[in-house]
Amino acid sequence: MKEILAILVSAILVDNFVLSKFMGICPFIGVSKKTSSAMGMSVAVTFVMVMSAALTYPIYTYILVPNGMEYLRTMAFILVIALFVQLVEIIIKRFMPPLYKALGIYLPLITTNCAVLGVTILNIDSEYNFGHSLVNAFGAGIGFMVALLLFSGIRERIDNADVPKMFKGVPAALIAAGIVAASFMGFSGIVENLFQ
């Protein structure tokens, strides 16, 4: 149980894909203008991460490794991710048209989101079993959500603040992202100290 909790806390805070590993920056900057679209993107990314981890683990373990085709993992993982992104896109377009319109091009770009691919590869490289892979993917998705929601709140405040003209828009957003990322560095020793 401690190991599962350590993986979860690490994925959410310590090894946050956006703020510590700097993966998934495109939707982080692009969709974080409004909290509602940030929440929708976070849920979609979390779903794709968990489902991709659930399918890539058996594909790698039971198909690629026994046949000596480990070198195909990146291509196979991207195909699996694309499958789930298409599923999410169809569901959101059908049942939540305003969210679909708000996410725009960033929704299909989940396929090329390096954070999603990073989770699936990290699960294999860390030699996680199936359960640990799912926990890590879920934690990474929640960490993505925390970063996106936190940053969307900051961006909404920046948009309403009196910011010098040269810093308006993306420059102020990048400065704020750097400050938020630096604050997450404070969690770096938490897993080792918490679970000893």
Coordinates of N, CA and C in Angstrom, one line a residue:
M1 N 0.8 -1.2 0.0 CA 0.0 0.0 0.0 C 0.9 1.3 0.0
K2 N 2.0 1.2 0.8 CA 2.9 2.4 0.8 C 3.5 2.7 -0.6
E3 N 3.8 1.6 -1.3 CA 4.4 1.8 -2.6 C 3.4 2.4 -3.6
I4 N 2.1 2.0 -3.5 CA 1.1 2.6 -4.4 C 0.9 4.1 -4.1
L5 N 0.8 4.4 -2.8 CA 0.7 5.8 -2.3 C 1.9 6.6 -2.7
A6 N 3.1 6.0 -2.6 CA 4.3 6.8 -3.0 C 4.3 7.1 -4.5
I7 N 3.8 6.1 -5.3 CA 3.7 6.3 -6.8 C 2.7 7.4 -7.1
L8 N 1.6 7.4 -6.4 CA 0.5 8.4 -6.6 C 1.0 9.8 -6.2
V9 N 1.5 9.9 -5.0 CA 2.0 11.3 -4.6 C 3.1 11.8 -5.5
S10 N 4.0 10.9 -5.9 CA 5.1 11.3 -6.7 C 4.6 11.8 -8.1
A11 N 3.7 11.0 -8.7 CA 3.2 11.4 -10.0 C 2.4 12.8 -9.9
I12 N 1.7 13.0 -8.8 CA 0.9 14.2 -8.7 C 1.8 15.5 -8.4
L13 N 2.7 15.3 -7.4 CA 3.4 16.5 -6.9 C 4.9 16.5 -7.3
V14 N 5.6 15.5 -7.0 CA 7.1 15.5 -7.1 C 7.5 15.4 -8.6
D15 N 7.0 14.4 -9.3 CA 7.4 14.3 -10.7 C 6.2 14.7 -11.6
N16 N 5.6 15.8 -11.3 CA 4.5 16.4 -12.1 C 5.0 16.5 -13.5
F17 N 4.3 16.0 -14.5 CA 4.8 16.0 -15.9 C 4.9 17.4 -16.4
V18 N 4.0 18.3 -16.0 CA 4.0 19.6 -16.6 C 5.0 20.5 -15.8
L19 N 5.0 20.5 -14.5 CA 5.8 21.4 -13.8 C 7.2 20.9 -13.4
S20 N 7.4 19.6 -13.4 CA 8.8 19.1 -13.1 C 9.5 18.5 -14.3
K21 N 8.7 17.9 -15.2 CA 9.3 17.3 -16.4 C 9.1 18.1 -17.6
F22 N 8.3 19.1 -17.5 CA 8.0 20.1 -18.6 C 7.5 19.4 -19.9
M23 N 6.6 18.4 -19.7 CA 5.9 17.7 -20.8 C 4.5 18.2 -20.8
G24 N 3.9 18.2 -22.0 CA 2.5 18.7 -22.1 C 2.4 20.2 -22.0
I25 N 3.4 20.9 -22.4 CA 3.4 22.4 -22.3 C 2.4 23.0 -23.3
C26 N 2.2 22.4 -24.4 CA 1.3 23.0 -25.5 C -0.1 23.2 -24.9
P27 N -0.8 22.1 -24.4 CA -2.1 22.4 -23.9 C -2.1 23.2 -22.6
F28 N -1.0 23.1 -21.8 CA -0.8 23.8 -20.6 C -0.9 25.3 -20.9
I29 N -0.2 25.8 -21.9 CA -0.3 27.2 -22.3 C -1.6 27.5 -23.1
G30 N -1.9 26.6 -24.0 CA -3.0 26.9 -24.9 C -4.4 26.8 -24.3
V31 N -4.7 26.0 -23.4 CA -6.0 25.7 -22.9 C -6.2 26.3 -21.5
S32 N -5.2 26.9 -20.9 CA -5.3 27.4 -19.5 C -5.9 28.8 -19.4
K33 N -6.4 29.3 -20.4 CA -7.0 30.7 -20.4 C -8.3 30.7 -19.5
K34 N -9.0 29.7 -19.6 CA -10.3 29.6 -18.8 C -10.3 28.3 -18.0
T35 N -10.8 28.4 -16.8 CA -10.8 27.2 -15.9 C -11.7 26.1 -16.4
S36 N -12.8 26.5 -17.1 CA -13.7 25.5 -17.6 C -13.1 24.6 -18.7
S37 N -12.4 25.3 -19.6 CA -11.7 24.5 -20.7 C -10.5 23.7 -20.1
A38 N -9.9 24.3 -19.1 CA -8.7 23.6 -18.4 C -9.2 22.3 -17.8
M39 N -10.4 22.4 -17.1 CA -10.9 21.2 -16.5 C -11.3 20.1 -17.5
G40 N -12.0 20.6 -18.6 CA -12.3 19.6 -19.6 C -11.1 18.9 -20.2
M41 N -10.1 19.7 -20.5 CA -8.8 19.1 -21.1 C -8.2 18.2 -20.1
S42 N -8.2 18.5 -18.8 CA -7.6 17.7 -17.8 C -8.3 16.4 -17.7
V43 N -9.6 16.4 -17.7 CA -10.3 15.1 -17.6 C -10.1 14.2 -18.8
A44 N -10.0 14.9 -20.0 CA -9.7 14.1 -21.3 C -8.3 13.5 -21.2
V45 N -7.3 14.3 -20.8 CA -6.0 13.8 -20.7 C -5.8 12.7 -19.7
T46 N -6.5 12.8 -18.6 CA -6.4 11.8 -17.5 C -7.0 10.5 -18.0
F47 N -8.2 10.6 -18.7 CA -8.8 9.4 -19.3 C -7.9 8.7 -20.3
V48 N -7.3 9.5 -21.2 CA -6.4 9.0 -22.2 C -5.2 8.3 -21.6
M49 N -4.6 9.0 -20.5 CA -3.5 8.4 -19.9 C -3.8 7.1 -19.2
V50 N -4.8 7.0 -18.5 CA -5.2 5.8 -17.8 C -5.5 4.6 -18.8
M51 N -6.3 4.9 -19.8 CA -6.7 3.9 -20.7 C -5.5 3.5 -21.6
S52 N -4.7 4.4 -21.9 CA -3.5 4.1 -22.7 C -2.5 3.2 -21.9
A53 N -2.4 3.5 -20.6 CA -1.5 2.7 -19.8 C -2.1 1.3 -19.6
A54 N -3.4 1.2 -19.5 CA -4.1 -0.1 -19.4 C -3.9 -1.0 -20.6
L55 N -3.8 -0.4 -21.8 CA -3.7 -1.1 -23.0 C -2.2 -1.3 -23.5
T56 N -1.4 -0.3 -23.2 CA 0.0 -0.4 -23.7 C 0.8 -1.5 -22.8
Y57 N 0.5 -1.6 -21.6 CA 1.2 -2.5 -20.7 C 1.1 -4.0 -21.3
P58 N -0.2 -4.5 -21.5 CA -0.3 -5.8 -22.0 C 0.3 -6.0 -23.5
I59 N 0.1 -4.9 -24.3 CA 0.7 -5.0 -25.6 C 2.2 -5.2 -25.6
Y60 N 2.9 -4.4 -24.7 CA 4.3 -4.5 -24.6 C 4.7 -5.8 -24.0
T61 N 4.1 -6.1 -22.9 CA 4.5 -7.3 -22.1 C 4.2 -8.6 -22.8
Y62 N 3.0 -8.7 -23.5 CA 2.6 -10.0 -24.0 C 2.7 -10.1 -25.5
I63 N 3.0 -9.0 -26.2 CA 3.1 -9.1 -27.7 C 4.5 -8.7 -28.1
L64 N 4.9 -7.5 -27.7 CA 6.2 -7.0 -28.2 C 7.4 -7.7 -27.6
V65 N 7.5 -7.8 -26.3 CA 8.6 -8.5 -25.7 C 8.8 -9.9 -26.1
P66 N 7.8 -10.8 -26.1 CA 8.0 -12.2 -26.5 C 8.4 -12.4 -27.9
N67 N 8.0 -11.4 -28.8 CA 8.4 -11.5 -30.2 C 9.7 -10.7 -30.5
G68 N 10.3 -10.2 -29.5 CA 11.6 -9.4 -29.7 C 11.4 -8.1 -30.5
M69 N 10.2 -7.5 -30.3 CA 9.9 -6.3 -31.1 C 9.8 -5.0 -30.2
E70 N 10.6 -5.0 -29.1 CA 10.5 -3.9 -28.2 C 10.7 -2.5 -28.8
Y71 N 11.5 -2.5 -29.9 CA 11.8 -1.3 -30.6 C 10.6 -0.7 -31.3
L72 N 9.5 -1.4 -31.4 CA 8.2 -0.8 -31.9 C 7.3 -0.2 -30.9
R73 N 7.8 -0.1 -29.6 CA 6.9 0.4 -28.6 C 6.4 1.8 -28.8
T74 N 7.3 2.7 -29.2 CA 6.8 4.1 -29.4 C 5.7 4.1 -30.4
M75 N 5.9 3.5 -31.6 CA 4.9 3.5 -32.6 C 3.6 2.8 -32.1
A76 N 3.7 1.7 -31.4 CA 2.5 1.0 -30.9 C 1.8 1.9 -29.9
F77 N 2.6 2.5 -29.0 CA 2.0 3.3 -28.0 C 1.2 4.5 -28.6
I78 N 1.8 5.2 -29.6 CA 1.2 6.3 -30.2 C -0.1 5.9 -30.9
L79 N -0.2 4.7 -31.5 CA -1.4 4.2 -32.1 C -2.5 4.0 -31.1
V80 N -2.1 3.5 -29.9 CA -3.1 3.2 -28.8 C -3.6 4.6 -28.3
I81 N -2.7 5.5 -28.1 CA -3.1 6.9 -27.7 C -4.0 7.5 -28.7
A82 N -3.7 7.4 -29.9 CA -4.5 8.0 -31.0 C -5.9 7.4 -31.0
L83 N -6.0 6.1 -30.7 CA -7.3 5.4 -30.6 C -8.2 6.0 -29.5
F84 N -7.6 6.2 -28.3 CA -8.4 6.8 -27.2 C -8.7 8.3 -27.4
V85 N -7.8 9.0 -28.0 CA -8.0 10.4 -28.3 C -9.2 10.5 -29.3
Q86 N -9.3 9.7 -30.3 CA -10.4 9.7 -31.2 C -11.7 9.4 -30.5
L87 N -11.7 8.4 -29.6 CA -12.8 8.1 -28.8 C -13.3 9.3 -27.9
V88 N -12.4 9.9 -27.3 CA -12.7 11.1 -26.4 C -13.2 12.2 -27.3
E89 N -12.6 12.4 -28.4 CA -13.1 13.5 -29.3 C -14.5 13.3 -29.8
I90 N -14.8 12.1 -30.2 CA -16.2 11.7 -30.6 C -17.2 11.9 -29.5
I91 N -16.8 11.5 -28.3 CA -17.8 11.7 -27.2 C -18.0 13.1 -26.8
I92 N -16.9 13.9 -26.7 CA -17.0 15.3 -26.4 C -17.8 16.1 -27.5
K93 N -17.5 15.8 -28.7 CA -18.2 16.4 -29.8 C -19.7 16.2 -29.8
R94 N -20.0 14.9 -29.5 CA -21.4 14.5 -29.5 C -22.2 15.0 -28.3
F95 N -21.6 14.9 -27.1 CA -22.3 15.2 -25.9 C -22.0 16.6 -25.2
M96 N -20.9 17.2 -25.6 CA -20.5 18.5 -25.0 C -20.0 19.4 -26.1
P97 N -20.8 19.9 -27.0 CA -20.3 20.7 -28.1 C -19.6 22.0 -27.7
P98 N -20.1 22.7 -26.6 CA -19.4 23.9 -26.2 C -17.9 23.7 -25.8
L99 N -17.8 22.5 -25.0 CA -16.4 22.2 -24.6 C -15.6 21.8 -25.8
Y100 N -16.2 21.1 -26.7 CA -15.4 20.7 -28.0 C -14.9 21.9 -28.7
K101 N -15.8 22.9 -28.8 CA -15.4 24.2 -29.5 C -14.4 24.9 -28.7
A102 N -14.5 24.9 -27.4 CA -13.5 25.6 -26.5 C -12.1 25.0 -26.6
L103 N -12.1 23.7 -26.7 CA -10.8 23.0 -26.7 C -10.1 23.1 -28.1
G104 N -10.9 23.2 -29.1 CA -10.4 23.4 -30.5 C -9.4 22.4 -30.9
I105 N -8.3 22.9 -31.4 CA -7.2 22.1 -32.0 C -6.5 21.3 -30.9
Y106 N -6.6 21.8 -29.6 CA -5.8 21.1 -28.6 C -6.3 19.7 -28.2
L107 N -7.6 19.5 -28.5 CA -8.1 18.1 -28.2 C -7.5 17.0 -29.0
P108 N -7.4 17.2 -30.4 CA -6.7 16.1 -31.1 C -5.2 16.1 -30.9
L109 N -4.7 17.2 -30.4 CA -3.3 17.3 -30.1 C -2.9 16.4 -28.9
I110 N -3.9 15.9 -28.2 CA -3.5 15.0 -27.0 C -2.7 13.8 -27.6
T111 N -3.0 13.4 -28.8 CA -2.3 12.3 -29.5 C -0.8 12.6 -29.4
T112 N -0.4 13.8 -29.7 CA 1.1 14.1 -29.7 C 1.5 14.7 -28.4
N113 N 0.7 14.7 -27.4 CA 1.1 15.2 -26.1 C 2.2 14.3 -25.5
C114 N 3.3 14.9 -25.3 CA 4.4 14.1 -24.8 C 4.2 13.6 -23.4
A115 N 3.4 14.2 -22.7 CA 3.1 13.7 -21.3 C 2.4 12.4 -21.3
V116 N 1.4 12.2 -22.3 CA 0.7 11.0 -22.4 C 1.6 9.8 -22.8
L117 N 2.4 10.1 -23.8 CA 3.4 9.1 -24.3 C 4.4 8.9 -23.2
G118 N 4.8 9.9 -22.5 CA 5.8 9.8 -21.4 C 5.4 8.9 -20.3
V119 N 4.1 8.9 -20.0 CA 3.6 8.0 -18.9 C 3.7 6.6 -19.3
T120 N 3.3 6.3 -20.6 CA 3.3 4.9 -21.0 C 4.7 4.4 -21.1
I121 N 5.7 5.2 -21.5 CA 7.1 4.8 -21.6 C 7.7 4.7 -20.2
L122 N 7.4 5.6 -19.4 CA 7.9 5.6 -18.0 C 7.4 4.4 -17.2
N123 N 6.2 4.0 -17.5 CA 5.7 2.7 -16.8 C 6.5 1.5 -17.2
I124 N 6.9 1.4 -18.4 CA 7.8 0.3 -18.9 C 9.2 0.5 -18.4
D125 N 9.8 1.7 -18.5 CA 11.1 1.9 -18.1 C 11.3 1.7 -16.6
S126 N 10.2 2.1 -15.8 CA 10.3 1.9 -14.3 C 10.0 0.5 -13.9
E127 N 9.6 -0.4 -14.8 CA 9.3 -1.8 -14.6 C 8.1 -1.9 -13.6
Y128 N 7.1 -1.0 -13.8 CA 5.9 -1.1 -13.0 C 5.1 -2.3 -13.5
N129 N 4.4 -2.9 -12.5 CA 3.4 -3.9 -12.9 C 2.2 -3.3 -13.4
F130 N 1.2 -4.0 -13.8 CA 0.0 -3.5 -14.4 C -0.7 -2.5 -13.4
G131 N -0.9 -2.9 -12.2 CA -1.5 -2.0 -11.2 C -0.8 -0.8 -11.0
H132 N 0.5 -0.9 -10.8 CA 1.3 0.3 -10.6 C 1.3 1.3 -11.8
S133 N 1.2 0.7 -13.0 CA 1.1 1.5 -14.2 C -0.1 2.3 -14.2
L134 N -1.2 1.7 -13.8 CA -2.5 2.4 -13.8 C -2.5 3.5 -12.7
V135 N -1.9 3.2 -11.6 CA -1.8 4.2 -10.5 C -0.9 5.4 -11.0
N136 N 0.2 5.1 -11.6 CA 1.1 6.1 -12.1 C 0.4 7.0 -13.2
A137 N -0.3 6.3 -14.1 CA -1.1 7.1 -15.1 C -2.1 8.0 -14.5
F138 N -2.9 7.4 -13.5 CA -3.9 8.2 -12.9 C -3.3 9.4 -12.1
G139 N -2.2 9.1 -11.4 CA -1.6 10.2 -10.7 C -1.0 11.3 -11.6
A140 N -0.5 10.8 -12.7 CA 0.1 11.8 -13.7 C -1.1 12.7 -14.3
G141 N -2.2 12.0 -14.5 CA -3.4 12.8 -15.0 C -3.9 13.8 -14.0
I142 N -3.9 13.3 -12.7 CA -4.4 14.3 -11.6 C -3.3 15.4 -11.5
G143 N -2.0 15.1 -11.6 CA -1.0 16.1 -11.6 C -1.1 17.1 -12.7
F144 N -1.5 16.6 -13.9 CA -1.7 17.4 -15.0 C -2.9 18.4 -14.7
M145 N -4.0 17.8 -14.1 CA -5.1 18.6 -13.8 C -4.8 19.6 -12.7
V146 N -4.0 19.3 -11.7 CA -3.7 20.3 -10.7 C -2.9 21.4 -11.3
A147 N -1.9 21.1 -12.2 CA -1.1 22.1 -12.8 C -2.0 23.0 -13.7
L148 N -2.8 22.4 -14.5 CA -3.7 23.2 -15.4 C -4.7 24.1 -14.7
L149 N -5.3 23.5 -13.7 CA -6.3 24.3 -12.9 C -5.6 25.4 -12.2
L150 N -4.5 25.1 -11.5 CA -3.8 26.1 -10.8 C -3.3 27.3 -11.7
F151 N -2.8 26.9 -12.9 CA -2.3 27.9 -13.8 C -3.4 28.6 -14.5
S152 N -4.6 28.0 -14.7 CA -5.7 28.7 -15.3 C -6.2 29.8 -14.4
G153 N -6.2 29.5 -13.1 CA -6.6 30.5 -12.1 C -5.6 31.7 -12.1
I154 N -4.4 31.4 -12.2 CA -3.3 32.4 -12.2 C -3.5 33.3 -13.5
R155 N -3.7 32.6 -14.6 CA -3.8 33.3 -15.9 C -5.1 34.3 -15.9
E156 N -6.2 33.8 -15.3 CA -7.4 34.6 -15.2 C -7.1 35.9 -14.3
R157 N -6.3 35.7 -13.3 CA -5.9 36.9 -12.5 C -5.0 37.8 -13.2
I158 N -4.0 37.2 -14.0 CA -3.1 38.0 -14.7 C -3.8 38.9 -15.8
D159 N -4.8 38.2 -16.4 CA -5.6 39.0 -17.5 C -6.3 40.2 -16.9
N160 N -6.7 40.1 -15.6 CA -7.4 41.2 -15.0 C -6.5 42.2 -14.3
A161 N -5.2 41.9 -14.2 CA -4.2 42.7 -13.5 C -3.7 43.8 -14.5
D162 N -3.1 44.8 -13.9 CA -2.4 45.8 -14.6 C -1.0 45.4 -14.9
V163 N -0.8 44.7 -16.0 CA 0.5 44.2 -16.4 C 1.1 45.1 -17.4
P164 N 2.4 45.4 -17.3 CA 3.1 46.2 -18.4 C 2.8 45.6 -19.8
K165 N 2.7 46.5 -20.8 CA 2.3 46.1 -22.1 C 3.2 45.0 -22.7
M166 N 4.5 45.1 -22.5 CA 5.4 44.2 -23.1 C 5.3 42.8 -22.4
F167 N 4.6 42.7 -21.3 CA 4.5 41.4 -20.6 C 3.1 40.8 -20.8
K168 N 2.2 41.5 -21.4 CA 0.8 41.0 -21.5 C 0.8 39.7 -22.4
G169 N -0.1 38.8 -22.1 CA -0.3 37.6 -22.8 C 0.7 36.5 -22.5
V170 N 1.3 35.9 -23.5 CA 2.2 34.8 -23.3 C 3.4 35.1 -22.4
P171 N 4.1 36.2 -22.5 CA 5.3 36.5 -21.6 C 4.9 36.4 -20.1
A172 N 3.8 37.0 -19.8 CA 3.4 37.0 -18.4 C 3.0 35.5 -18.0
A173 N 2.4 34.8 -18.9 CA 2.0 33.4 -18.6 C 3.2 32.6 -18.4
L174 N 4.3 32.8 -19.2 CA 5.5 32.0 -19.1 C 6.2 32.3 -17.8
I175 N 6.2 33.6 -17.4 CA 6.9 33.9 -16.1 C 6.1 33.3 -15.0
A176 N 4.8 33.3 -15.0 CA 4.0 32.7 -14.0 C 4.2 31.2 -13.9
A177 N 4.3 30.6 -15.1 CA 4.5 29.1 -15.2 C 5.9 28.8 -14.5
G178 N 6.9 29.6 -14.8 CA 8.2 29.4 -14.1 C 8.1 29.5 -12.6
I179 N 7.4 30.4 -12.1 CA 7.2 30.6 -10.7 C 6.5 29.4 -10.1
V180 N 5.4 29.0 -10.8 CA 4.6 27.8 -10.3 C 5.5 26.5 -10.3
A181 N 6.3 26.4 -11.4 CA 7.2 25.2 -11.5 C 8.2 25.2 -10.4
A182 N 8.8 26.4 -10.1 CA 9.8 26.5 -9.0 C 9.2 26.2 -7.7
S183 N 7.9 26.5 -7.5 CA 7.2 26.2 -6.2 C 7.0 24.7 -6.0
F184 N 6.8 24.0 -7.2 CA 6.7 22.6 -7.1 C 8.0 21.8 -6.8
M185 N 9.1 22.5 -6.9 CA 10.4 21.9 -6.6 C 10.4 21.6 -5.1
G186 N 9.6 22.3 -4.3 CA 9.6 22.2 -2.8 C 9.1 20.8 -2.4
F187 N 8.4 20.1 -3.3 CA 7.9 18.8 -3.0 C 8.9 17.7 -3.3
S188 N 10.1 18.0 -3.7 CA 11.0 17.0 -4.2 C 11.4 16.0 -3.1
G189 N 11.5 16.3 -1.9 CA 11.9 15.3 -0.9 C 10.7 14.7 -0.1
I190 N 9.5 15.0 -0.5 CA 8.3 14.6 0.2 C 8.1 13.0 0.2
V191 N 8.4 12.4 -1.0 CA 8.1 11.0 -1.1 C 9.1 10.2 -0.2
E192 N 10.4 10.5 -0.3 CA 11.4 9.8 0.5 C 11.1 10.0 2.0
N193 N 10.8 11.2 2.5 CA 10.5 11.4 3.9 C 9.2 10.9 4.4
L194 N 8.2 10.9 3.5 CA 6.9 10.6 3.9 C 6.7 9.1 4.1
F195 N 7.4 8.3 3.4 CA 7.2 6.8 3.4 C 8.4 6.0 3.9
Q196 N 9.2 6.6 4.7 CA 10.4 5.9 5.3 C 9.9 5.1 6.5

